[in-house]
CSV table of C-alpha atoms (C1' of nucleotides) in Angstrom, one decimal:
chain,number,residue,atom,x,y,z
A,1131,MET,CA,0.0,0.0,0.0
A,1132,GLN,CA,1.8,3.1,-1.2
A,1133,LYS,CA,1.3,6.6,0.2
A,1134,GLU,CA,-1.8,8.6,-0.7
A,1135,THR,CA,-1.2,11.5,-3.0
A,1136,ARG,CA,-2.7,14.9,-2.2
A,1137,LYS,CA,-5.2,14.5,-5.0
A,1138,GLU,CA,-6.3,11.1,-3.7
A,1139,GLU,CA,-6.7,12.7,-0.3
A,1140,ILE,CA,-8.9,15.4,-1.8
A,1141,LEU,CA,-11.0,12.8,-3.5
A,1142,ARG,CA,-11.4,10.8,-0.3
A,1143,VAL,CA,-12.4,13.8,1.8
A,1144,ALA,CA,-14.7,15.0,-1.0
A,1145,ALA,CA,-16.5,11.6,-1.1
A,1146,ARG,CA,-17.1,11.8,2.6
A,1147,LEU,CA,-18.6,15.3,2.3
A,1148,PHE,CA,-20.7,14.3,-0.7
A,1149,LYS,CA,-22.0,11.4,1.3
A,1150,ASN,CA,-23.2,13.6,4.1
A,1151,LYS,CA,-24.7,16.6,2.2
A,1152,GLY,CA,-24.8,15.6,-1.4
A,1153,TYR,CA,-22.7,16.9,-4.3
A,1154,SER,CA,-24.6,20.2,-4.9
A,1155,ALA,CA,-24.6,21.2,-1.2
A,1156,VAL,CA,-20.9,20.8,-0.8
A,1157,THR,CA,-18.9,23.9,-1.7
A,1158,MET,CA,-15.3,24.1,-2.7
A,1159,ARG,CA,-14.8,26.2,0.5
A,1160,ASP,CA,-16.3,23.4,2.6
A,1161,LEU,CA,-13.9,20.9,1.0
A,1162,ALA,CA,-10.9,23.2,1.4
A,1163,THR,CA,-11.7,23.9,5.1
A,1164,GLU,CA,-11.9,20.1,5.7
A,1165,MET,CA,-8.5,19.8,4.0
A,1166,GLY,CA,-7.1,22.6,6.1
A,1167,ILE,CA,-6.3,24.9,3.1
A,1168,LYS,CA,-8.0,27.6,1.0
A,1169,ALA,CA,-10.4,26.9,-1.8
A,1170,ALA,CA,-8.2,28.2,-4.5
A,1171,SER,CA,-5.4,25.9,-3.4
A,1172,LEU,CA,-7.5,22.9,-4.4
A,1173,TYR,CA,-7.0,23.8,-8.0
A,1174,ASN,CA,-3.3,22.9,-7.8
A,1175,HIS,CA,-4.5,19.3,-7.6
A,1176,ILE,CA,-7.8,19.0,-9.4
A,1177,SER,CA,-9.3,20.8,-12.4
A,1178,SER,CA,-12.8,21.4,-11.3
A,1179,LYS,CA,-15.6,20.3,-8.9
A,1180,GLN,CA,-17.1,18.4,-11.7
A,1181,ALA,CA,-13.9,16.4,-12.2
A,1182,ILE,CA,-13.8,15.4,-8.5
A,1183,LEU,CA,-17.2,13.8,-8.8
A,1184,GLN,CA,-16.3,12.1,-12.1
A,1185,ASP,CA,-13.1,10.7,-10.7
A,1186,ILE,CA,-14.9,9.3,-7.7
A,1187,VAL,CA,-18.0,7.8,-9.4
A,1188,LEU,CA,-16.4,6.5,-12.6
A,1189,ALA,CA,-13.6,4.6,-10.7
A,1190,ILE,CA,-16.2,2.7,-8.8
A,1191,ALA,CA,-18.5,2.1,-11.8
A,1192,GLU,CA,-15.5,0.6,-13.6
A,1193,ASP,CA,-14.7,-1.6,-10.7
A,1194,PHE,CA,-18.2,-3.0,-10.9
A,1195,THR,CA,-17.9,-3.5,-14.6
A,1196,ALA,CA,-14.6,-5.3,-14.3
A,1197,GLY,CA,-16.0,-7.5,-11.5
A,1198,MET,CA,-19.1,-8.4,-13.5
A,1199,HIS,CA,-17.0,-9.4,-16.5
A,1200,LYS,CA,-15.0,-11.8,-14.3
A,1201,ILE,CA,-18.1,-13.4,-13.0
A,1202,ILE,CA,-19.7,-13.8,-16.4
A,1203,GLU,CA,-16.7,-15.5,-17.8
A,1204,ASP,CA,-16.5,-17.8,-14.8
A,1205,ASP,CA,-17.9,-21.3,-15.4
A,1206,SER,CA,-20.1,-21.7,-12.3
A,1207,ASN,CA,-23.8,-22.1,-12.1
A,1208,SER,CA,-26.3,-19.2,-11.7
A,1209,ILE,CA,-26.7,-19.4,-8.0
A,1210,GLN,CA,-22.9,-19.3,-7.6
A,1211,LYS,CA,-22.8,-16.3,-9.9
A,1212,LEU,CA,-25.4,-14.5,-7.8
A,1213,GLU,CA,-23.3,-15.3,-4.7
A,1214,GLN,CA,-20.2,-13.8,-6.5
A,1215,ILE,CA,-22.2,-10.7,-7.3
A,1216,ILE,CA,-23.1,-10.3,-3.6
A,1217,ASP,CA,-19.4,-10.7,-2.7
A,1218,LEU,CA,-18.5,-8.0,-5.3
A,1219,HIS,CA,-21.0,-5.5,-3.8
A,1220,VAL,CA,-20.0,-6.2,-0.3
A,1221,LYS,CA,-16.3,-5.8,-1.1
A,1222,ILE,CA,-16.7,-2.5,-2.9
A,1223,ALA,CA,-19.2,-1.2,-0.3
A,1224,ILE,CA,-16.7,-1.9,2.5
A,1225,GLU,CA,-13.7,-0.6,0.7
A,1226,ASN,CA,-15.3,2.6,-0.6
A,1227,THR,CA,-18.4,3.3,1.4
A,1228,ASP,CA,-18.3,7.1,0.8
A,1229,GLY,CA,-17.6,6.9,-2.9
A,1230,LEU,CA,-20.5,4.5,-3.3
A,1231,ALA,CA,-22.8,7.0,-1.7
A,1232,ALA,CA,-21.8,9.6,-4.3
A,1233,LEU,CA,-22.3,7.1,-7.1
A,1234,ASN,CA,-25.8,6.3,-5.8
A,1235,SER,CA,-27.0,9.8,-5.0
A,1236,ASP,CA,-25.1,12.1,-7.3
A,1237,TRP,CA,-24.6,10.3,-10.6
A,1238,MET,CA,-27.1,12.7,-12.2
A,1239,HIS,CA,-24.6,15.6,-11.8
A,1240,LEU,CA,-21.9,13.9,-13.9
A,1241,GLU,CA,-22.7,16.1,-16.9
A,1242,SER,CA,-20.2,15.3,-19.6
A,1243,LYS,CA,-19.5,11.8,-18.3
A,1244,LEU,CA,-23.2,11.0,-17.7
A,1245,ASP,CA,-23.8,9.1,-20.9
A,1246,TYR,CA,-20.7,6.9,-20.2
A,1247,TYR,CA,-21.9,6.2,-16.7
A,1248,LEU,CA,-25.4,5.3,-17.8
A,1249,LYS,CA,-23.9,2.9,-20.4
A,1250,LEU,CA,-21.8,1.1,-17.8
A,1251,ARG,CA,-24.9,0.8,-15.6
A,1252,GLN,CA,-27.1,-0.4,-18.3
A,1253,ASP,CA,-24.6,-3.1,-19.3
A,1254,TYR,CA,-24.2,-4.2,-15.7
A,1255,GLU,CA,-28.0,-4.6,-15.4
A,1256,ASN,CA,-28.2,-6.5,-18.7
A,1257,ASN,CA,-25.6,-8.9,-17.6
A,1258,TYR,CA,-27.3,-9.3,-14.2
A,1259,ARG,CA,-30.6,-10.1,-15.8
A,1260,SER,CA,-29.0,-12.6,-18.2
A,1261,ILE,CA,-27.6,-14.6,-15.2
A,1262,ILE,CA,-31.1,-14.7,-13.6
A,1263,GLU,CA,-32.8,-15.7,-16.9
A,1264,SER,CA,-30.5,-18.5,-17.6
A,1265,GLY,CA,-30.8,-19.7,-14.0
A,1266,ILE,CA,-34.5,-19.9,-14.5
A,1267,GLU,CA,-34.1,-21.8,-17.7
A,1268,ASN,CA,-31.9,-24.3,-16.0
A,1269,LYS,CA,-34.3,-24.6,-13.1
A,1270,GLU,CA,-31.7,-23.4,-10.7
A,1271,ILE,CA,-33.9,-20.5,-9.8
A,1272,LYS,CA,-37.6,-20.4,-9.1
A,1273,ALA,CA,-39.8,-19.1,-12.0
A,1274,VAL,CA,-40.1,-15.6,-10.7
A,1275,LYS,CA,-40.1,-12.4,-12.7
A,1276,PRO,CA,-36.5,-11.7,-13.6
A,1277,ASP,CA,-36.9,-8.0,-13.4
A,1278,VAL,CA,-38.4,-8.0,-9.9
A,1279,LEU,CA,-35.8,-10.4,-8.6
A,1280,MET,CA,-33.0,-8.2,-10.1
A,1281,PHE,CA,-34.6,-5.1,-8.7
A,1282,SER,CA,-34.9,-6.6,-5.3
A,1283,MET,CA,-31.4,-7.9,-5.1
A,1284,LEU,CA,-29.8,-4.8,-6.6
A,1285,SER,CA,-31.8,-2.5,-4.2
A,1286,THR,CA,-30.4,-4.3,-1.3
A,1287,LEU,CA,-26.8,-4.5,-2.6
A,1288,ARG,CA,-26.9,-0.8,-3.7
A,1289,SER,CA,-28.0,0.2,-0.3
A,1290,LEU,CA,-25.2,-1.5,1.6
A,1291,TYR,CA,-23.2,1.7,1.9
A,1292,LEU,CA,-26.0,3.1,4.1
A,1293,TRP,CA,-25.9,0.2,6.6
A,1294,ILE,CA,-22.2,-0.6,6.8
A,1295,PRO,CA,-21.3,2.6,8.6
A,1296,LYS,CA,-23.9,1.9,11.2
A,1297,LYS,CA,-22.2,-1.4,12.2
A,1298,GLY,CA,-18.5,-0.8,12.3
A,1299,ASN,CA,-15.9,-3.4,11.7
A,1300,VAL,CA,-18.0,-5.5,9.3
A,1301,ASN,CA,-16.7,-8.9,8.4
A,1302,PRO,CA,-17.1,-9.2,4.6
A,1303,GLU,CA,-17.4,-13.0,4.6
A,1304,GLU,CA,-20.0,-13.0,7.4
A,1305,LEU,CA,-22.1,-10.2,5.8
A,1306,SER,CA,-21.9,-11.9,2.4
A,1307,ALA,CA,-23.1,-15.1,3.9
A,1308,SER,CA,-26.0,-13.5,5.7
A,1309,LEU,CA,-27.1,-11.7,2.6
A,1310,ALA,CA,-26.8,-14.8,0.4
A,1311,GLN,CA,-28.9,-16.7,3.0
A,1312,ILE,CA,-31.7,-14.1,2.8
A,1313,LEU,CA,-31.5,-13.0,-0.8
A,1314,ILE,CA,-31.1,-16.4,-2.3
A,1315,LYS,CA,-32.5,-19.0,0.1
A,1316,GLY,CA,-35.6,-17.1,1.3
A,1317,ILE,CA,-36.8,-16.7,4.8
A,1318,ASN,CA,-39.9,-18.9,5.0
A,1319,THR,CA,-40.0,-21.8,7.4
B,706,MET,CA,-61.1,14.3,-5.3
B,707,GLN,CA,-61.3,18.0,-4.9
B,708,LYS,CA,-59.3,20.5,-6.9
B,709,GLU,CA,-55.7,21.1,-6.3
B,710,THR,CA,-54.7,24.4,-4.6
B,711,ARG,CA,-51.9,26.5,-6.0
B,712,LYS,CA,-49.7,25.5,-3.1
B,713,GLU,CA,-50.3,21.8,-3.6
B,714,GLU,CA,-49.4,22.4,-7.3
B,715,ILE,CA,-46.1,24.0,-6.2
B,716,LEU,CA,-45.4,21.1,-3.9
B,717,ARG,CA,-46.1,18.6,-6.6
B,718,VAL,CA,-43.9,20.3,-9.2
B,719,ALA,CA,-41.1,20.9,-6.6
B,720,ALA,CA,-41.2,17.2,-5.7
B,721,ARG,CA,-40.7,16.3,-9.4
B,722,LEU,CA,-37.7,18.7,-9.7
B,723,PHE,CA,-36.2,17.5,-6.5
B,724,LYS,CA,-36.4,13.9,-7.7
B,725,ASN,CA,-34.5,14.8,-10.9
B,726,LYS,CA,-31.7,17.1,-9.5
B,727,GLY,CA,-31.9,16.9,-5.8
B,728,TYR,CA,-33.1,19.6,-3.4
B,729,SER,CA,-29.9,21.6,-3.3
B,730,ALA,CA,-29.6,21.8,-7.1
B,731,VAL,CA,-33.1,23.1,-7.7
B,732,THR,CA,-33.4,26.9,-7.4
B,733,MET,CA,-36.5,28.9,-6.7
B,734,ARG,CA,-36.1,30.3,-10.2
B,735,ASP,CA,-36.1,26.7,-11.6
B,736,LEU,CA,-39.3,26.0,-9.8
B,737,ALA,CA,-40.9,29.3,-10.8
B,738,THR,CA,-40.1,28.7,-14.4
B,739,GLU,CA,-41.6,25.3,-14.3
B,740,MET,CA,-44.8,26.9,-12.8
B,741,GLY,CA,-44.8,29.6,-15.4
B,742,ILE,CA,-44.4,32.4,-13.0
B,743,LYS,CA,-41.5,34.5,-11.4
B,744,ALA,CA,-39.6,33.3,-8.4
B,745,ALA,CA,-40.9,36.0,-6.1
B,746,SER,CA,-44.5,35.0,-6.8
B,747,LEU,CA,-43.9,31.6,-5.2
B,748,TYR,CA,-43.7,33.4,-1.8
B,749,ASN,CA,-47.4,34.2,-2.1
B,750,HIS,CA,-48.0,30.5,-1.5
B,751,ILE,CA,-45.1,29.1,0.5
B,752,SER,CA,-42.9,30.6,3.2
B,753,SER,CA,-39.5,29.3,2.1
B,754,LYS,CA,-37.7,26.7,0.1
B,755,GLN,CA,-37.1,24.8,3.3
B,756,ALA,CA,-40.8,24.7,4.0
B,757,ILE,CA,-41.5,23.1,0.7
B,758,LEU,CA,-39.1,20.2,1.4
B,759,GLN,CA,-40.5,19.8,4.9
B,760,ASP,CA,-44.1,19.7,3.7
B,761,ILE,CA,-43.3,17.1,1.0
B,762,VAL,CA,-41.2,14.8,3.2
B,763,LEU,CA,-43.0,14.9,6.5
B,764,ALA,CA,-46.4,14.3,4.9
B,765,ILE,CA,-45.0,11.0,3.5
B,766,ALA,CA,-43.2,10.1,6.7
B,767,GLU,CA,-46.4,10.5,8.7
B,768,ASP,CA,-48.2,8.3,6.1
B,769,PHE,CA,-45.7,5.6,6.8
B,770,THR,CA,-46.1,6.0,10.6
B,771,ALA,CA,-49.8,5.8,10.4
B,772,GLY,CA,-49.7,2.8,8.1
B,773,MET,CA,-47.3,1.0,10.5
B,774,HIS,CA,-49.4,1.6,13.5
B,775,LYS,CA,-52.4,0.1,11.8
B,776,ILE,CA,-50.4,-3.0,10.9
B,777,ILE,CA,-49.0,-3.4,14.4
B,778,GLU,CA,-52.5,-3.2,16.0
B,779,ASP,CA,-53.8,-5.7,13.6
B,780,ASP,CA,-54.0,-9.3,14.9
B,781,SER,CA,-52.4,-11.2,12.1
B,782,ASN,CA,-49.3,-13.3,12.2
B,783,SER,CA,-45.8,-12.0,11.3
B,784,ILE,CA,-45.8,-13.1,7.7
B,785,GLN,CA,-49.1,-11.4,7.1
B,786,LYS,CA,-47.8,-8.3,8.7
B,787,LEU,CA,-44.7,-8.3,6.5
B,788,GLU,CA,-47.1,-8.6,3.5
B,789,GLN,CA,-49.0,-5.6,4.8
B,790,ILE,CA,-45.9,-3.6,5.0
B,791,ILE,CA,-45.1,-4.5,1.4
B,792,ASP,CA,-48.6,-3.3,0.4
B,793,LEU,CA,-48.0,0.0,2.3
B,794,HIS,CA,-44.8,0.7,0.6
B,795,VAL,CA,-46.1,-0.2,-2.8
B,796,LYS,CA,-49.2,2.0,-2.3
B,797,ILE,CA,-47.3,5.1,-1.2
B,798,ALA,CA,-44.6,4.6,-3.9
B,799,ILE,CA,-47.2,4.5,-6.6
B,800,GLU,CA,-49.3,7.4,-5.2
B,801,ASN,CA,-46.3,9.7,-4.5
B,802,THR,CA,-43.3,8.6,-6.4
B,803,ASP,CA,-41.7,12.0,-6.6
B,804,GLY,CA,-42.2,12.9,-3.0
B,805,LEU,CA,-40.7,9.6,-1.9
B,806,ALA,CA,-37.6,10.4,-3.9
B,807,ALA,CA,-37.2,13.6,-2.0
B,808,LEU,CA,-37.7,11.7,1.3
B,809,ASN,CA,-35.1,9.2,0.4
B,810,SER,CA,-32.5,11.5,-1.0
B,811,ASP,CA,-32.9,14.9,0.7
B,812,TRP,CA,-34.0,14.2,4.2
B,813,MET,CA,-30.7,15.5,5.5
B,814,HIS,CA,-31.6,19.0,4.4
B,815,LEU,CA,-34.7,19.2,6.6
B,816,GLU,CA,-32.8,21.3,9.2
B,817,SER,CA,-35.4,22.4,11.9
B,818,LYS,CA,-37.5,19.3,11.2
B,819,LEU,CA,-34.6,16.9,10.9
B,820,ASP,CA,-34.9,15.5,14.5
B,821,TYR,CA,-38.6,14.9,14.1
B,822,TYR,CA,-38.1,13.1,10.8
B,823,LEU,CA,-35.3,10.9,12.3
B,824,LYS,CA,-37.5,10.0,15.2
B,825,LEU,CA,-40.3,8.9,13.0
B,826,ARG,CA,-37.9,6.8,11.0
B,827,GLN,CA,-36.3,5.3,14.1
B,828,ASP,CA,-39.7,4.3,15.4
B,829,TYR,CA,-40.7,2.8,12.1
B,830,GLU,CA,-37.6,0.6,12.0
B,831,ASN,CA,-38.0,-0.4,15.6
B,832,ASN,CA,-41.6,-1.6,14.9
B,833,TYR,CA,-40.4,-3.4,11.8
B,834,ARG,CA,-37.7,-5.2,13.7
B,835,SER,CA,-40.1,-6.2,16.4
B,836,ILE,CA,-42.4,-7.9,13.9
B,837,ILE,CA,-39.4,-9.8,12.5
B,838,GLU,CA,-38.2,-10.8,15.9
B,839,SER,CA,-41.5,-12.1,17.2
B,840,GLY,CA,-41.9,-14.0,13.9
B,841,ILE,CA,-38.6,-15.7,14.5
B,842,GLU,CA,-39.7,-16.6,18.1
B,843,ASN,CA,-42.9,-18.1,16.8
B,844,LYS,CA,-41.0,-20.1,14.2
B,845,GLU,CA,-43.0,-18.3,11.4
B,846,ILE,CA,-39.7,-16.9,10.0
B,847,LYS,CA,-36.4,-18.7,9.6
B,848,ALA,CA,-33.8,-18.0,12.2
B,849,VAL,CA,-31.9,-15.3,10.2
B,850,LYS,CA,-30.4,-12.1,11.6
B,851,PRO,CA,-33.3,-9.7,12.1
B,852,ASP,CA,-31.2,-6.7,11.2
B,853,VAL,CA,-30.0,-8.1,7.9
B,854,LEU,CA,-33.5,-9.2,7.0
B,855,MET,CA,-35.0,-5.8,7.8
B,856,PHE,CA,-32.2,-4.1,5.9
B,857,SER,CA,-32.8,-6.3,2.9
B,858,MET,CA,-36.5,-5.8,2.8
B,859,LEU,CA,-36.4,-2.1,3.5
B,860,SER,CA,-33.8,-1.5,0.9
B,861,THR,CA,-36.0,-3.0,-1.7
B,862,LEU,CA,-39.1,-1.3,-0.5
B,863,ARG,CA,-37.4,2.1,-0.2
B,864,SER,CA,-36.0,1.8,-3.8
B,865,LEU,CA,-39.5,1.2,-5.3
B,866,TYR,CA,-39.7,4.9,-6.4
B,867,LEU,CA,-36.7,4.3,-8.6
B,868,TRP,CA,-38.3,1.4,-10.5
B,869,ILE,CA,-41.9,2.3,-10.7
B,870,PRO,CA,-41.4,5.1,-13.2
B,871,LYS,CA,-39.5,2.8,-15.5
B,872,LYS,CA,-42.5,0.5,-15.8
B,873,GLY,CA,-45.5,2.7,-16.2
B,874,ASN,CA,-49.0,1.7,-15.3
B,875,VAL,CA,-48.0,-0.6,-12.5
B,876,ASN,CA,-50.7,-2.7,-11.0
B,877,PRO,CA,-50.3,-2.4,-7.2
B,878,GLU,CA,-51.7,-5.9,-6.4
B,879,GLU,CA,-49.5,-7.6,-8.9
B,880,LEU,CA,-46.4,-5.8,-7.8
B,881,SER,CA,-47.1,-6.5,-4.2
B,882,ALA,CA,-47.6,-10.1,-5.0
B,883,SER,CA,-44.3,-10.4,-6.9
B,884,LEU,CA,-42.4,-8.7,-4.1
B,885,ALA,CA,-44.0,-10.9,-1.4
B,886,GLN,CA,-43.0,-13.9,-3.4
B,887,ILE,CA,-39.4,-12.9,-3.7
B,888,LEU,CA,-38.9,-11.1,-0.4
B,889,ILE,CA,-40.8,-13.6,1.8
B,890,LYS,CA,-40.8,-17.0,0.0
B,891,GLY,CA,-37.2,-17.0,-1.3
B,892,ILE,CA,-36.0,-17.9,-4.8
B,893,ASN,CA,-34.3,-21.2,-4.4
B,894,THR,CA,-35.7,-24.3,-6.0
C,1101,DA,C1',23.7,26.4,-1.4
C,1102,DC,C1',20.9,26.8,-5.1
C,1103,DA,C1',17.6,25.8,-8.7
C,1104,DT,C1',13.2,23.7,-9.6
C,1105,DA,C1',8.9,22.1,-8.7
C,1106,DA,C1',4.9,21.6,-5.7
C,1107,DA,C1',1.5,23.6,-3.1
C,1108,DA,C1',0.0,27.0,-0.5
C,1109,DC,C1',-1.6,32.0,-0.3
C,1110,DT,C1',-4.5,36.8,-1.2
C,1111,DA,C1',-7.6,39.1,-4.0
C,1112,DA,C1',-11.0,39.3,-7.0
C,1113,DC,C1',-14.5,38.1,-10.7
C,1114,DA,C1',-19.1,37.5,-12.6
C,1115,DA,C1',-22.9,34.7,-12.0
C,1116,DC,C1',-26.2,32.9,-9.1
C,1117,DT,C1',-28.7,32.2,-4.5
C,1118,DG,C1',-33.0,32.8,-1.5
C,1119,DT,C1',-35.7,36.3,-0.2
C,1120,DT,C1',-38.0,41.0,0.7
C,1121,DA,C1',-40.5,45.3,-0.5
C,1122,DG,C1',-43.5,47.6,-3.0
C,1123,DT,C1',-46.7,47.6,-6.8
C,1124,DT,C1',-50.2,46.1,-10.1
C,1125,DA,C1',-53.5,43.1,-12.5
C,1126,DA,C1',-57.5,39.7,-12.2
C,1127,DC,C1',-61.7,38.5,-10.3
C,1128,DG,C1',-65.6,37.1,-7.3
C,1129,DA,C1',-68.9,39.1,-4.0
C,1130,DT,C1',-71.5,42.9,-2.4
D,702,DA,C1',-69.2,50.1,-9.7
D,703,DT,C1',-66.4,49.2,-5.9
D,704,DC,C1',-64.3,46.6,-2.5
D,705,DG,C1',-61.2,43.1,-0.9
D,706,DT,C1',-58.6,39.2,-1.8
D,707,DT,C1',-55.6,36.5,-4.4
D,708,DA,C1',-51.7,36.1,-7.1
D,709,DA,C1',-48.9,37.9,-10.2
D,710,DC,C1',-45.2,41.5,-11.3
D,711,DT,C1',-40.5,44.4,-11.2
D,712,DA,C1',-36.4,45.7,-8.8
D,713,DA,C1',-33.2,44.9,-5.7
D,714,DC,C1',-30.6,43.1,-1.6
D,715,DA,C1',-26.7,40.8,0.7
D,716,DG,C1',-24.4,36.6,0.7
D,717,DT,C1',-22.5,32.6,-1.7
D,718,DT,C1',-20.8,30.1,-5.7
D,719,DG,C1',-16.9,28.0,-8.7
D,720,DT,C1',-13.0,29.6,-10.6
D,721,DT,C1',-8.8,32.5,-12.2
D,722,DA,C1',-4.6,35.4,-11.9
D,723,DG,C1',-0.7,36.4,-9.7
D,724,DT,C1',2.4,35.8,-5.9
D,725,DT,C1',4.8,33.6,-2.0
D,726,DT,C1',6.1,29.8,0.8
D,727,DT,C1',7.6,25.0,1.4
D,728,DA,C1',9.9,21.0,0.1
D,729,DT,C1',13.2,18.2,-2.9
D,730,DG,C1',17.2,16.8,-5.6
D,731,DT,C1',21.8,17.9,-7.0
DNA sequence: ACATAAAACTAACAACTGTTAGTTAACGAT
DNA sequence: ATCGTTAACTAACAGTTGTTAGTTTTATGT
């Protein structure tokens, strides 16, 4: 683990502020104060407020894309792939809780990078749905509506960043296992 | 159904704008333009931008509180109560999609009403968890972690406002049934 | 010790923010 | 017709916004 650059530090602090107040409500002076410098000094490291958001959000979006591609190419069954998706979300949510908050709440302010983000997201959901659909074909998954199942799982996984901070010292394996139990195996007696 | 007052119209349009850009990014001039008037004219109907958000969010929060109380007092078993909670969320999400977006994304900007909102929310979650816990005691629900189950269900239900607009003409009964199937009965073969 | 680069500073900008004051038009009831 | 109410308007305010220009301090490598 090599030392954090000043720019990375700005991105990390910005993500935390964005999480608490949202992108639009955080001013460059807020961010500068939190960094212990003046607002103008930020521009030695970053090119604009926009660019901060883009750096934060797109890095995570690309993480998800890469993770999904690995899962798709893997030769495991549908249930195992859904479990791997859970692992992916848990891992990213623990590693980058604040950035994930920005991705979930502030993606609409991406402006010039908005189309790119939406494409990544669309592709991700298409891949997700494909896994579910082929699982239903193979009788590995109950014959539910693929869209509703995807919506339900993704809602939970995308909200992880909201719950992880409330716990503190979350064990990834344990959380993944609990989620798999509930999301995949159902709760009825 | 009686005619909408000018103030209600403002709240409705504001909720739609808040949903698209977030509370902080919507200016009073944006809202006025959308209403076809000048920004200053808004103040004949509302007292401040803050008050608009508070009216929108607290009305819904109180709807949830009232719905939860009815469910708690009902003498049905835990599974039935969870189904009723699903119905409640589906109903409110369909009736007031835009307001629900504001509640979910902009509650942190409630300022003077923030504490009240957080209390309603805390009470709601406590009641929710109680239903799950007594369901587990009665063996009506599998012995999962109550918090993780509540988190999972609530994440899905709280995200409904994001998915409903993508469908269009959603049938509440049908959606409730699909959600109950997936959230309560599990997906494994 | 000195040159170079990195990173901070002060000062200022034009645009935009929520909001107020004072005024005028529209309209139903008397 | 005139009154009173409702709801629109114009003009302006004081404060905040992201960002730039120009300058000075701090750290690094030789």
